[in-house]
Tab-separated table of C-alpha atoms and ligand atoms in Angstrom:
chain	number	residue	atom	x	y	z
G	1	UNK	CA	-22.702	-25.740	-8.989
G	2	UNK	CA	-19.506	-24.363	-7.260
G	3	UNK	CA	-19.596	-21.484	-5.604
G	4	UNK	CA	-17.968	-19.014	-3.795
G	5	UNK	CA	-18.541	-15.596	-1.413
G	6	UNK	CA	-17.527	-12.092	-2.679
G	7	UNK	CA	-18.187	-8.335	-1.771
G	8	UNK	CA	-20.096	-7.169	-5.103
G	9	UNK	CA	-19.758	-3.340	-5.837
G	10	UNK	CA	-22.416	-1.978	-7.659
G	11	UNK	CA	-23.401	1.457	-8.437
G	12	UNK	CA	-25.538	1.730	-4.766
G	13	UNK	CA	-22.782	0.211	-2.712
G	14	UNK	CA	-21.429	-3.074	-1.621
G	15	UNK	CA	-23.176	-6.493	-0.853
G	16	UNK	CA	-21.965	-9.569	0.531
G	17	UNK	CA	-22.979	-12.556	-1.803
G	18	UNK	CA	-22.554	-15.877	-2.801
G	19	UNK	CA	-21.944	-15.916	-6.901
G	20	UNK	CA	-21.038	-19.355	-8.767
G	21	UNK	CA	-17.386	-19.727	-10.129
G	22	UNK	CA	-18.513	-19.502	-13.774
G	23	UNK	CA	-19.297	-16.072	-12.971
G	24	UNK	CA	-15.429	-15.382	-12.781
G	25	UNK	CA	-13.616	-13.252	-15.335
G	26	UNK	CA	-11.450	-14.358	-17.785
G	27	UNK	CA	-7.878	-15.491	-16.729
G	28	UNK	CA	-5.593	-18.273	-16.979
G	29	UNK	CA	-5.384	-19.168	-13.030
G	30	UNK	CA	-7.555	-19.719	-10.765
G	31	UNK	CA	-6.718	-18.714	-7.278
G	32	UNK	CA	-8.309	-19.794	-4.165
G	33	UNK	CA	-7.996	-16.707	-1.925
G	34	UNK	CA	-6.701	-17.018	1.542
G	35	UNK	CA	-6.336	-13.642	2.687
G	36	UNK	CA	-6.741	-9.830	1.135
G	37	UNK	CA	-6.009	-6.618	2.846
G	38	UNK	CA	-7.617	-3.200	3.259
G	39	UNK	CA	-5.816	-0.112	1.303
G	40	UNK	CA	-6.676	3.057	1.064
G	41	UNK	CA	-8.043	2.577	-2.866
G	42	UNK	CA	-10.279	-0.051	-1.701
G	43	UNK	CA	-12.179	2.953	0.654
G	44	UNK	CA	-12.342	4.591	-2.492
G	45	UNK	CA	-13.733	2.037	-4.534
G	46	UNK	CA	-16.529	0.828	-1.331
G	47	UNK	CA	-17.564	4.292	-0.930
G	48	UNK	CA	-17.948	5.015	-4.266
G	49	UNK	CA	-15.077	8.397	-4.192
G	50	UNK	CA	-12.638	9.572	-6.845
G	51	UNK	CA	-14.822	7.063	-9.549
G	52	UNK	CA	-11.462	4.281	-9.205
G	53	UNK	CA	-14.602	1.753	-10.539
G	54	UNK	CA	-16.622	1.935	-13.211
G	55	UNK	CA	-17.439	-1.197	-14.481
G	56	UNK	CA	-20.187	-2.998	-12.411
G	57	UNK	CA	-20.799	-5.336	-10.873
G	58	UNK	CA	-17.401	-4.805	-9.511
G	59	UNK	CA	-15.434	-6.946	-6.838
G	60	UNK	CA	-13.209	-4.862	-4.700
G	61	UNK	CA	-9.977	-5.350	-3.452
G	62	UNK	CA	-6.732	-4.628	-4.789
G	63	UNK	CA	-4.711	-7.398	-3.250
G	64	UNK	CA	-4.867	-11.054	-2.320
G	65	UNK	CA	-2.543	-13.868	-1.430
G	66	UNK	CA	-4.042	-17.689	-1.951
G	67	UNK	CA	-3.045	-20.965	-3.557
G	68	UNK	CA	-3.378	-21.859	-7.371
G	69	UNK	CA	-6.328	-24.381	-7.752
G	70	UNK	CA	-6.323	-24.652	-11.570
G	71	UNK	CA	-3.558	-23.148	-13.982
G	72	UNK	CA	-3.026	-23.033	-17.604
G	73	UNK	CA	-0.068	-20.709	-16.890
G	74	UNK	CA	3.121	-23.008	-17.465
G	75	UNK	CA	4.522	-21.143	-14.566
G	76	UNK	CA	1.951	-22.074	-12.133
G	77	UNK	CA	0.687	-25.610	-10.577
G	78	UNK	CA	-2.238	-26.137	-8.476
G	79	UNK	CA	-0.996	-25.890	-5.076
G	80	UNK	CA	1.663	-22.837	-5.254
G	81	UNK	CA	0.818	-20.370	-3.163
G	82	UNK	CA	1.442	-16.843	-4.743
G	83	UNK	CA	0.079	-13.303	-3.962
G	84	UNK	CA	-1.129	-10.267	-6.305
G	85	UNK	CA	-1.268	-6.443	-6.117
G	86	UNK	CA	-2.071	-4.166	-8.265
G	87	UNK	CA	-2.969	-4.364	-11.906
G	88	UNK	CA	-5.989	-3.170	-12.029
G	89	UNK	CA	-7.434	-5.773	-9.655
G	90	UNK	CA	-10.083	-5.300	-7.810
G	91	UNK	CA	-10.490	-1.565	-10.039
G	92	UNK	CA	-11.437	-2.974	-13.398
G	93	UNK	CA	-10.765	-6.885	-12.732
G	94	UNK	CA	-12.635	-8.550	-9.985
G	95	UNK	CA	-10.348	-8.674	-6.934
G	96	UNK	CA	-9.615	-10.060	-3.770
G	97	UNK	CA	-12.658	-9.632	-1.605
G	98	UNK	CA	-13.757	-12.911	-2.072
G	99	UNK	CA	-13.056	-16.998	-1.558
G	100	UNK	CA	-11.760	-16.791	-5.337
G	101	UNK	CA	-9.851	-15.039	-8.270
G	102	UNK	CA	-9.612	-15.808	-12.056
G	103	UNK	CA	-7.069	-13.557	-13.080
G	104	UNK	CA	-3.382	-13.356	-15.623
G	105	UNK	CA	-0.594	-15.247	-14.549
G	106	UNK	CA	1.420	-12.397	-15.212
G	107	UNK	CA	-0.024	-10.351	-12.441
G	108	UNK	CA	1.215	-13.267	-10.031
G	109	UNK	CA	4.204	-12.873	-7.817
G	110	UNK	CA	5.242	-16.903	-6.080
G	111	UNK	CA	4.903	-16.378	-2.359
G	112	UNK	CA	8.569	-15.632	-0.827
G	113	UNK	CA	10.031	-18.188	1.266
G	114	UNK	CA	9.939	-17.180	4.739
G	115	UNK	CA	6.494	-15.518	4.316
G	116	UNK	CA	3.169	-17.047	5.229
G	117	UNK	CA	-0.179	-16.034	3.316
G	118	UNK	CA	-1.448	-14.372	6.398
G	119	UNK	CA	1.878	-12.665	6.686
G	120	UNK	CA	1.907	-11.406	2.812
G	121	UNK	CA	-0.910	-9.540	3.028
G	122	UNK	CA	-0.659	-8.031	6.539
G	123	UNK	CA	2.138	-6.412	4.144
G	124	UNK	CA	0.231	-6.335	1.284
G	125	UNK	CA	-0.254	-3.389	-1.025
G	126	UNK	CA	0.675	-1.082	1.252
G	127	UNK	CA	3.561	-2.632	2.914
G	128	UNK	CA	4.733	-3.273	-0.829
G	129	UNK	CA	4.289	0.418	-1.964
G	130	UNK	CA	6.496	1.289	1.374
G	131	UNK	CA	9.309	-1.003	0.573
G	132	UNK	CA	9.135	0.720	-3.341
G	133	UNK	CA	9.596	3.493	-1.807
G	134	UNK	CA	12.782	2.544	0.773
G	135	UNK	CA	14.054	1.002	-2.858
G	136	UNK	CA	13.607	4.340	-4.489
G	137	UNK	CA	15.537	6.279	-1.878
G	138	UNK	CA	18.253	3.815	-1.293
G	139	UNK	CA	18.805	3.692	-5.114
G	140	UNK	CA	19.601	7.492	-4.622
G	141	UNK	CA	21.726	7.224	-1.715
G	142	UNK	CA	19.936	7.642	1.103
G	143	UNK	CA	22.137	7.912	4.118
G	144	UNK	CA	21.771	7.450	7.859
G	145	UNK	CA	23.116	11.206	9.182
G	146	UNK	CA	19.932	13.049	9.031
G	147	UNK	CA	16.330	12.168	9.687
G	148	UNK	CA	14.438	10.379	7.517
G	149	UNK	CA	10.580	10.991	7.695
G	150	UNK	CA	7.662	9.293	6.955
G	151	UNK	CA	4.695	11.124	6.797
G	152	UNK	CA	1.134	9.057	7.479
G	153	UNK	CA	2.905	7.296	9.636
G	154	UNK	CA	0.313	5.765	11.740
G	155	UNK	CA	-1.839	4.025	8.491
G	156	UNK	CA	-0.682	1.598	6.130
G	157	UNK	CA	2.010	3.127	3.906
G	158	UNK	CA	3.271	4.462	6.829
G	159	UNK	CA	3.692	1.948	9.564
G	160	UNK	CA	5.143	-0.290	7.012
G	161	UNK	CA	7.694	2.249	5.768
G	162	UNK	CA	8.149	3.480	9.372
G	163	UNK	CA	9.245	-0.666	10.164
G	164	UNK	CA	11.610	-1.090	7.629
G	165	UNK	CA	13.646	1.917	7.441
G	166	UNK	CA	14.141	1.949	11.622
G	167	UNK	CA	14.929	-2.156	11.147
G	168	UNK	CA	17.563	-0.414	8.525
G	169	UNK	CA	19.380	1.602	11.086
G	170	UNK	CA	17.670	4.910	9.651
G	171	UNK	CA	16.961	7.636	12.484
G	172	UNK	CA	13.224	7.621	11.408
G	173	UNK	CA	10.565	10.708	12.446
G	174	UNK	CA	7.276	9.692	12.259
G	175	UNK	CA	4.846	12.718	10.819
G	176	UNK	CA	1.552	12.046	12.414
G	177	UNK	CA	-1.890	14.109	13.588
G	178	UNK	CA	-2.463	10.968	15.935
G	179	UNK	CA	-0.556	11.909	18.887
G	180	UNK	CA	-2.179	9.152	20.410
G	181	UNK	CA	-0.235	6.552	18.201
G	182	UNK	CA	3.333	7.268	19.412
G	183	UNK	CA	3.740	4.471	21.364
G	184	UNK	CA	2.920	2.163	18.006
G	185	UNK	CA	5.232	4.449	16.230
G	186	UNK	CA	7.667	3.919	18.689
G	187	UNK	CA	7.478	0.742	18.910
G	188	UNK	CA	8.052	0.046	15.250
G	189	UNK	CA	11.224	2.196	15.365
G	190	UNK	CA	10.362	5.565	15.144
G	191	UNK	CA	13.086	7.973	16.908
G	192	UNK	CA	10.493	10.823	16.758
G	193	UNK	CA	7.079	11.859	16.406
G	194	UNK	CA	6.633	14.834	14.559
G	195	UNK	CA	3.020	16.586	15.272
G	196	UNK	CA	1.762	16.649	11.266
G	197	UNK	CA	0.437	20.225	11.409
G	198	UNK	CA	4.161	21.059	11.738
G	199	UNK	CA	4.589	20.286	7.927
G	200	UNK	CA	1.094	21.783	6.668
G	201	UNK	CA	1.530	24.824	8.054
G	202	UNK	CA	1.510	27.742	5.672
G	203	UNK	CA	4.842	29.392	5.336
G	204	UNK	CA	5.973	32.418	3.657
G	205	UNK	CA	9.628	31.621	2.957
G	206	UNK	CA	10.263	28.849	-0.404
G	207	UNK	CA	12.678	26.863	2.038
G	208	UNK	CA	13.150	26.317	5.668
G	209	UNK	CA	16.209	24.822	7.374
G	210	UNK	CA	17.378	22.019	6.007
G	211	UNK	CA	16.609	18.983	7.940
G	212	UNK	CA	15.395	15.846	6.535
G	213	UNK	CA	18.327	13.433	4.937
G	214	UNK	CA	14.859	11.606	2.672
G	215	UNK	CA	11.512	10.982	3.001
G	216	UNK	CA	8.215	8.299	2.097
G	217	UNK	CA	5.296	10.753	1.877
G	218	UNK	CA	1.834	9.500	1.628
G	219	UNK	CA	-0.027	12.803	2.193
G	220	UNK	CA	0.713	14.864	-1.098
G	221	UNK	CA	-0.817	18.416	-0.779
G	222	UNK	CA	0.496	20.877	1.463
G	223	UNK	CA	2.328	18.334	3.291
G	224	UNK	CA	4.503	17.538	0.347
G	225	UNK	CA	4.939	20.947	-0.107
G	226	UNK	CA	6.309	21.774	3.317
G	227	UNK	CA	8.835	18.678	3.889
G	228	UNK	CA	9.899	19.778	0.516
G	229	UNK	CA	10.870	22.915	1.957
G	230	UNK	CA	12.680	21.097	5.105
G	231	UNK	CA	15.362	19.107	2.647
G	232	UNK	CA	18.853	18.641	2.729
G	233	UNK	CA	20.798	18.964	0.264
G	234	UNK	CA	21.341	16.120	-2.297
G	235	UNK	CA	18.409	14.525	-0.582
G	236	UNK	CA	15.297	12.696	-2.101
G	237	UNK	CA	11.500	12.487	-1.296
G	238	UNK	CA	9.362	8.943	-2.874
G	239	UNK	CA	6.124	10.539	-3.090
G	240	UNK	CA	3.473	7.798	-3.428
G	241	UNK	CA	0.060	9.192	-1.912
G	242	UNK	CA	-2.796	11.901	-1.682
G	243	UNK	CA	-4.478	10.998	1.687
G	244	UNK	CA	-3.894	15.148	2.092
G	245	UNK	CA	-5.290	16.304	-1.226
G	246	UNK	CA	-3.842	15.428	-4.872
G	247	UNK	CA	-2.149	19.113	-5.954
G	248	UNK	CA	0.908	20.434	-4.808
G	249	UNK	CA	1.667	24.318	-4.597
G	250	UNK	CA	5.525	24.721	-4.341
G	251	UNK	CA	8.106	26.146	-5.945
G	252	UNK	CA	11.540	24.778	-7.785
G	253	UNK	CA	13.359	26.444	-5.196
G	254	UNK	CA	14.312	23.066	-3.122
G	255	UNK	CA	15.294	21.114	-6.600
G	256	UNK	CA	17.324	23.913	-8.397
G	257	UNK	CA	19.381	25.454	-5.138
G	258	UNK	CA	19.432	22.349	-3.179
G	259	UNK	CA	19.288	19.310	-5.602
G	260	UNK	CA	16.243	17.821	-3.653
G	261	UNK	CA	14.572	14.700	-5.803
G	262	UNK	CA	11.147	14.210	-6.163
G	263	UNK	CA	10.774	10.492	-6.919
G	264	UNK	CA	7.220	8.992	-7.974
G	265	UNK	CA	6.176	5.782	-6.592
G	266	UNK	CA	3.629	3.918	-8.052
G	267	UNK	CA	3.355	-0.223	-7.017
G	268	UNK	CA	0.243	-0.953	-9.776
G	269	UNK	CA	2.140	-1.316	-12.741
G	270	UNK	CA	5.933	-2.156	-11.131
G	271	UNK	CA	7.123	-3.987	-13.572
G	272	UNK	CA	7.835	-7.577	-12.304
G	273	UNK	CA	11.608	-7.990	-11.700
G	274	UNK	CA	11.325	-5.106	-8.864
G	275	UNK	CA	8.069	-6.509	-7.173
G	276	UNK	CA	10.398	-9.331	-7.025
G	277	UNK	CA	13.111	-7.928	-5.805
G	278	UNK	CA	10.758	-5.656	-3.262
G	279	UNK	CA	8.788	-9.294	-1.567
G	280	UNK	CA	12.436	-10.588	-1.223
G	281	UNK	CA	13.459	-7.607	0.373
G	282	UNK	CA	10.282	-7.778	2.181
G	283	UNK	CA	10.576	-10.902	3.271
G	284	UNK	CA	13.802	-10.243	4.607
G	285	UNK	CA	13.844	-6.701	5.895
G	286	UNK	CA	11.072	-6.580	8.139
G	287	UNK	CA	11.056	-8.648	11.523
G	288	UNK	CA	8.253	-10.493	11.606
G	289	UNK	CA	7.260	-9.157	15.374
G	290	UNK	CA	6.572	-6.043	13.022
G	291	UNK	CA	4.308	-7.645	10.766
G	292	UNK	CA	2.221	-8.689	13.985
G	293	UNK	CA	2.591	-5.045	15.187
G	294	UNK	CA	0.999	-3.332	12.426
G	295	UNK	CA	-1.901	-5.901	11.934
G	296	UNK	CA	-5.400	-6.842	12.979
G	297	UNK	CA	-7.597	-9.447	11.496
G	298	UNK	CA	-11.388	-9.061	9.889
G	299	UNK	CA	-14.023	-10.539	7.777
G	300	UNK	CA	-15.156	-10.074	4.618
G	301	UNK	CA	-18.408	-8.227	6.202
G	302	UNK	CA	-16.450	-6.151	8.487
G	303	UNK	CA	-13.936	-5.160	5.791
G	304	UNK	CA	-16.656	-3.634	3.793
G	305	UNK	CA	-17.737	-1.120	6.788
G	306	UNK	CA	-13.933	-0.366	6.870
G	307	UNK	CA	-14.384	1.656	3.718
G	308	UNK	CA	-15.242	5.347	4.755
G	309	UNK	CA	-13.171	4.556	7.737
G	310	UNK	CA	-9.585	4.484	5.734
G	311	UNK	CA	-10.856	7.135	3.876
G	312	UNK	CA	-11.190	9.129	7.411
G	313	UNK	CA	-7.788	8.526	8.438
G	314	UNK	CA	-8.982	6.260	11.024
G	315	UNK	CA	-7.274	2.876	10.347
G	316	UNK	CA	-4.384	1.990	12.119
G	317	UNK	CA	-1.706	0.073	10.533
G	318	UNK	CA	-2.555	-2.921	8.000
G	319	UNK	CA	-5.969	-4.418	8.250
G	320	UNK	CA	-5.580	-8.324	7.177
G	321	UNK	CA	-9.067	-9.360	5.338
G	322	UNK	CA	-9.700	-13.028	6.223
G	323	UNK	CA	-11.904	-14.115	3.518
G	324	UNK	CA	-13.153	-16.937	5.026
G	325	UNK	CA	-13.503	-16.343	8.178
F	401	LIG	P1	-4.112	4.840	5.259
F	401	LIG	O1	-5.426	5.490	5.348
F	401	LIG	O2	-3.869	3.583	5.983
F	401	LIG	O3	-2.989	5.886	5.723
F	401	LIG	C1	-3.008	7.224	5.328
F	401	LIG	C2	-2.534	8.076	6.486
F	401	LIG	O4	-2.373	9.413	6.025
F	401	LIG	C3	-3.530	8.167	7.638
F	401	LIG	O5	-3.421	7.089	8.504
F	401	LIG	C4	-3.099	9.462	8.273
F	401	LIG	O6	-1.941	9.199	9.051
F	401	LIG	C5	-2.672	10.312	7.088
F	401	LIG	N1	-3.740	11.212	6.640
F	401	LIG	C6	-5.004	10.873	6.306
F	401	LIG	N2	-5.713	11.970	5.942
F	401	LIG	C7	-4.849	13.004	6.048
F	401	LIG	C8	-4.980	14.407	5.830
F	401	LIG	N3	-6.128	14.940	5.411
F	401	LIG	N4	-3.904	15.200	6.038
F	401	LIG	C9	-2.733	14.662	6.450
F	401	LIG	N5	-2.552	13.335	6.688
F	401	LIG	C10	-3.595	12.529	6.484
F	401	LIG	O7	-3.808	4.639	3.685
F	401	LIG	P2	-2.617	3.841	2.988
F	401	LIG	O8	-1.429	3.907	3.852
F	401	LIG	O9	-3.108	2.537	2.503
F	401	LIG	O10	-2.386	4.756	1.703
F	401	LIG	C11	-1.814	6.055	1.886
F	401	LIG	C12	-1.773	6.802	0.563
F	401	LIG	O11	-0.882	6.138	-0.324
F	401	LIG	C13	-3.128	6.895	-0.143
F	401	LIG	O12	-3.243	8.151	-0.752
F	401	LIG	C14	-3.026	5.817	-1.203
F	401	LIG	O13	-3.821	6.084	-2.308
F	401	LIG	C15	-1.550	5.907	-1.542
F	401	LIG	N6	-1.030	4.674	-2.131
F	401	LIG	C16	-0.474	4.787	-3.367
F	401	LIG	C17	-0.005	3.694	-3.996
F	401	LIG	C18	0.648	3.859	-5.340
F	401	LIG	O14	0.862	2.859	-6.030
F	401	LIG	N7	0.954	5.072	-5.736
F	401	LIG	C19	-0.107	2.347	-3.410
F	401	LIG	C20	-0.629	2.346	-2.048
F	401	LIG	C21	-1.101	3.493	-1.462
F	401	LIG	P3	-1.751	9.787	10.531
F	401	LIG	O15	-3.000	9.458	11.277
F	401	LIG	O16	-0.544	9.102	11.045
F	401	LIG	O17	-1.560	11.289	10.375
């Protein structure tokens, strides 16, 4: 009997185990799983917070990048190497935290030339989500004359976002309560480092000088709330995260006097030609020193202790989930 190794979520936490392939879920290809990557969901789903699972047994992870072992997808062959993020994987489909994935061909994306498996998913779902939102600001005419910030710049979203707007020629500030990361920031591009209390802070005026020309804001919560206040005219934010807390208290003041856009990001269900066009942009856009920047390599059994520790603000950068290592 073939079998495989998986982190298995149940309702009393992870376990490490070895499960048979016929134990897969439905799906027309099957995927032999090279690498997966740590996001933020999966410390939510590992830790059991904000209920994203709740079907069990479960197998985390919301990303993976492999090569097609079996297919009855016309568009696949064994031997393509593609990635996945998103779609419910690794929420309410079994995911990449293990050697293997049965899963849609439609959730598939072919691995872009010029990217390695390793390389796809030190990008992974974050680094995807942060070139959505470059693509949502550019497509509302971001320019270069004003700051653009990037707030939780020192975890995933951020680092990511932080890469490819500096490799863009945008003056980036990097918002950050890990002083101690500046030289990382820096090193990815950042022009400044911008001390995240600054934008919490309450306030009692509904706008503030206006000094941000756009911004990728992973925070939500009073964070949001403050850069919105901080705007330019004309000027967009791609808000894509709650790491800060999931409401927002504000007022219309910044979109009715000064134009300001509020753009949503969400990278589960992008439909396909834009997660397309984001890996090519991805593949293109961010020098691959970068990718090695933001990166550092585990194991299946260390990725599961990683779980509380996203959740904590702790990670830095991408973690890269070497499933068979
Ligand atoms: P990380 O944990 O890697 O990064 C989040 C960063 O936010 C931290 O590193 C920290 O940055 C900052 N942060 C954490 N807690 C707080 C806090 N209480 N107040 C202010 N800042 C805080 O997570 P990811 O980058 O993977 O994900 C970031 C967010 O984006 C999450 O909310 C995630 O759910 C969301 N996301 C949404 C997606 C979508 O499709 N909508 C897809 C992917 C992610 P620093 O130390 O620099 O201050």
């Amino acid at each position: 009997m073939e079998t495989f190794r998986a982190v298995v979520l149940e309702e009393a936490g992870p376990t490490l185990r070895e499960l048979p392939v016929s134990a897969l879920p439905e799906g027309d290809v099957l995927v032999s799983i090279a690498y997966s990557s740590l996001n933020y969901k999966d410390g939510l789903a590992l830790t059991g917070r904000n209920r994203v699972v709740r079907r069990f047994p479960m197998v985390p992870g919301v990303d993976f990048a492999g090569t097609v072992e079996q297919s009855r997808d016309p568009r696949y062959r064994p031997d393509d190497r593609v990635l996945l993020t998103g779609w419910g994987v690794g929420e309410r489909h079994w995911g990449g935290f293990a050697q293997k994935a049965r899963v849609s061909g439609d959730w598939l994306v072919p691995l872009p030339s010029g990217l390695s498996l390793q390389e796809a998913m030190a990008i992974g779902s974050a680094g995807f989500t942060a070139m959505l939102c470059v693509l949502a600001l550019e497509d509302h005419g971001l320019g270069r004359d004003r700051e653009v910030l990037v707030t939780g710049a020192a975890g995933g979203v951020g680092s990511v976002a932080v890469a490819i707007l500096a490799r863009l020629g945008y003056p980036v500030t990097a918002a950050t309560g890990r002083p101690e990361e500046a030289a990382f920031l820096e090193a990815l591009g950042a022009q400044a480092i911008l001390d995240r209390r600054e934008l919490s802070a309450p306030m009692d005026k509904p706008l503030a000088s206006e000094r941000f020309g756009g911004a990728v804001d992973v925070v939500g919560g009073d964070t949001l709330a403050g850069l919105l206040r901080q705007m330019a005219y004309g000027t967009s934010v791609a808000a894509t995260g709650l790491a800060g807390g999931r409401e927002l208290h504000t007022t219309v003041l910044p979109f009715i006097l000064r134009g300001v856009s509020l753009l949503g990001v969400d990278s589960v269900r992008t439909p396909m030609p834009r997660r397309k066009r984001a890996w090519e942009r991805l593949a293109t856009d961010l020098p691959r020193g970068m990718i090695q920047a933001v990166q550092q390599v585990v194991g299946l059994e260390a990725a599961m202790a990683l779980g509380p520790e996203i959740l904590a603000g702790r990670v830095k950068g991408r973690v890269v989930v070497d499933v068979n290592a």
